[in-house]
PDB file of C-alpha atoms in Angstrom:
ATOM      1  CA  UNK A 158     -17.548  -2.279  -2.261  1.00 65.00           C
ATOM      2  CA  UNK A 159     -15.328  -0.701   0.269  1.00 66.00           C
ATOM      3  CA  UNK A 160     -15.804  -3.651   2.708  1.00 67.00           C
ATOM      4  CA  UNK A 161     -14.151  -6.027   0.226  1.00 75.00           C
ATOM      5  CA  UNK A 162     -11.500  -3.876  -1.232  1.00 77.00           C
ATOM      6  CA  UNK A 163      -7.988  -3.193   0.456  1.00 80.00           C
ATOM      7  CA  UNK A 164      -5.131  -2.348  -0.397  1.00 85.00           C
ATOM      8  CA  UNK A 165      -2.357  -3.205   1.775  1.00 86.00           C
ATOM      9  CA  UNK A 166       0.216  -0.158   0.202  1.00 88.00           C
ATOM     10  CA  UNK A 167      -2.276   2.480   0.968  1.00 86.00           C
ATOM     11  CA  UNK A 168      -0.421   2.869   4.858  1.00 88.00           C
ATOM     12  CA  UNK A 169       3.286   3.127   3.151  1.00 91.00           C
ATOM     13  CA  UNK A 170       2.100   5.323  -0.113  1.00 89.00           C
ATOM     14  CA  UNK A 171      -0.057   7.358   2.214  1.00 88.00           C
ATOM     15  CA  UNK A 172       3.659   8.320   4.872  1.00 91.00           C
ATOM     16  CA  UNK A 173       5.810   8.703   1.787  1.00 91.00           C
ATOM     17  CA  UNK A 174       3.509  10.740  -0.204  1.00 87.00           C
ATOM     18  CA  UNK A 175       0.591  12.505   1.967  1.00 87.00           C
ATOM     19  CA  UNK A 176      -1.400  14.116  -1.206  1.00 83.00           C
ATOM     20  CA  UNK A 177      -2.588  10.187  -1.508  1.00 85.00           C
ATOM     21  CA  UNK A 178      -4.425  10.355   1.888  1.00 86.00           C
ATOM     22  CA  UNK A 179      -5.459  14.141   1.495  1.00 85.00           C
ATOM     23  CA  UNK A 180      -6.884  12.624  -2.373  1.00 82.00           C
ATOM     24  CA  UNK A 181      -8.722   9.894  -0.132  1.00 83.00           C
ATOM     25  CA  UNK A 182     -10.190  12.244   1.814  1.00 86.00           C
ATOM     26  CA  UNK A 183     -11.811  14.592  -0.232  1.00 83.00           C
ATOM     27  CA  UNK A 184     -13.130  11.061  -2.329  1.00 81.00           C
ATOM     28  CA  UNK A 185     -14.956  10.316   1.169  1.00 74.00           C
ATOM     29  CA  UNK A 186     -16.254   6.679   1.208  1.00 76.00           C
ATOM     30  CA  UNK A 187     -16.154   6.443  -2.674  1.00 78.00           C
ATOM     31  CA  UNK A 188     -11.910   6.557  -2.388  1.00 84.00           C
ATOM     32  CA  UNK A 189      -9.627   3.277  -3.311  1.00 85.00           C
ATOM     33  CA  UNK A 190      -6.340   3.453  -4.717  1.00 84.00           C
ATOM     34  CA  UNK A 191      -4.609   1.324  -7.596  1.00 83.00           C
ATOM     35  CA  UNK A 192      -1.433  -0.511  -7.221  1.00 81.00           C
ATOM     36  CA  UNK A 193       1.025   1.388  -4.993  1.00 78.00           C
ATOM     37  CA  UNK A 194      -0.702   4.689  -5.513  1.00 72.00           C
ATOM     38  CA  UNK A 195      -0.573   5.859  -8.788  1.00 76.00           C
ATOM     39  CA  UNK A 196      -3.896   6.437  -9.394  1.00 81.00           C
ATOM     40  CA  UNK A 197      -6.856   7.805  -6.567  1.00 82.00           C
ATOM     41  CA  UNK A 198     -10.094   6.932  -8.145  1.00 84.00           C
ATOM     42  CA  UNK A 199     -13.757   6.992  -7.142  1.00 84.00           C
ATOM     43  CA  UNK A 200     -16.852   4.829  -8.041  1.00 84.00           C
ATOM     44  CA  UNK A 201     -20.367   6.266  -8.720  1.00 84.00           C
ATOM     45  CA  UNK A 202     -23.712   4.545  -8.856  1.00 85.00           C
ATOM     46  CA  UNK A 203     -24.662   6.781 -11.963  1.00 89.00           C
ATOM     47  CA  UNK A 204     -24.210   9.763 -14.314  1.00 89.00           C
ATOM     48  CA  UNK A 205     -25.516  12.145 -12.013  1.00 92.00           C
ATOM     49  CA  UNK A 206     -23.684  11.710  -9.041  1.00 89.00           C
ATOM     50  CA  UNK A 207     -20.634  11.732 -11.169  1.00 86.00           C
ATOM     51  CA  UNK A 208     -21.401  14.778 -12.535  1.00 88.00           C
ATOM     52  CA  UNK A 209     -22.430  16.169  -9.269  1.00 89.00           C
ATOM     53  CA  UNK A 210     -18.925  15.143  -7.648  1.00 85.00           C
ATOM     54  CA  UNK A 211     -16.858  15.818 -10.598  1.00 84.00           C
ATOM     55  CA  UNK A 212     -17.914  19.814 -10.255  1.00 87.00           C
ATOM     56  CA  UNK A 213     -17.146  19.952  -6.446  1.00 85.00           C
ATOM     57  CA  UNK A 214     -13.570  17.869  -7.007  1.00 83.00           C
ATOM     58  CA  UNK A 215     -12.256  19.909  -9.975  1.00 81.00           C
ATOM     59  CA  UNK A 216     -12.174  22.500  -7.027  1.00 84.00           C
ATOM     60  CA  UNK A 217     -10.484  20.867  -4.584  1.00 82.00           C
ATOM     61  CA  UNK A 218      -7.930  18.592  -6.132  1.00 75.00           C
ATOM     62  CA  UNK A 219      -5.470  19.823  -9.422  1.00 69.00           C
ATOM     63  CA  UNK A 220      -6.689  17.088 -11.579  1.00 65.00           C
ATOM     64  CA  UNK A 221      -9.709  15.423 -11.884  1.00 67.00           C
ATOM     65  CA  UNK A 222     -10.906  12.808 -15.052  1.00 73.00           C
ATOM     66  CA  UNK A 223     -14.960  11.988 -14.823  1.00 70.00           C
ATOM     67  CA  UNK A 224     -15.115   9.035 -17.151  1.00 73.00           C
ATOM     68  CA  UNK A 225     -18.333   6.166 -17.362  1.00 71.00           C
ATOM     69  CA  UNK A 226     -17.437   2.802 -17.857  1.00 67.00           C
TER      70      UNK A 226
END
């Protein structure tokens, strides 16, 4: 998935506002961004992995939504 999305305001979101590259980071391979950086979001192949990630983020970052679509 990551190979075929980009997003070409990540670079200029990321200088002006470095908690969307620090976001990114803690998302590991899973991380893309929306628009001009609203919104850091991660995909999961399942429940469980979800889950499993949404424990260790609620840690890490100040908010954190878990939602299956």
């Amino acid at each position: 998935l990551k190979s075929v999305m980009k997003n070409d305001l990540y670079l200029p979101a990321s200088n002006l506002l470095p908690d969307i590259a620090n976001s990114m980071s803690i998302l590991e391979e899973n991380a893309f961004m929306t628009g001009s950086g609203a919104t850091v979001y991660s995909v999961f192949s399942g429940r469980k992995e979800r889950d499993r990630e949404y424990k260790r983020l609620k840690k890490l970052v100040p908010v954190v939504k878990a939602e299956s679509v």
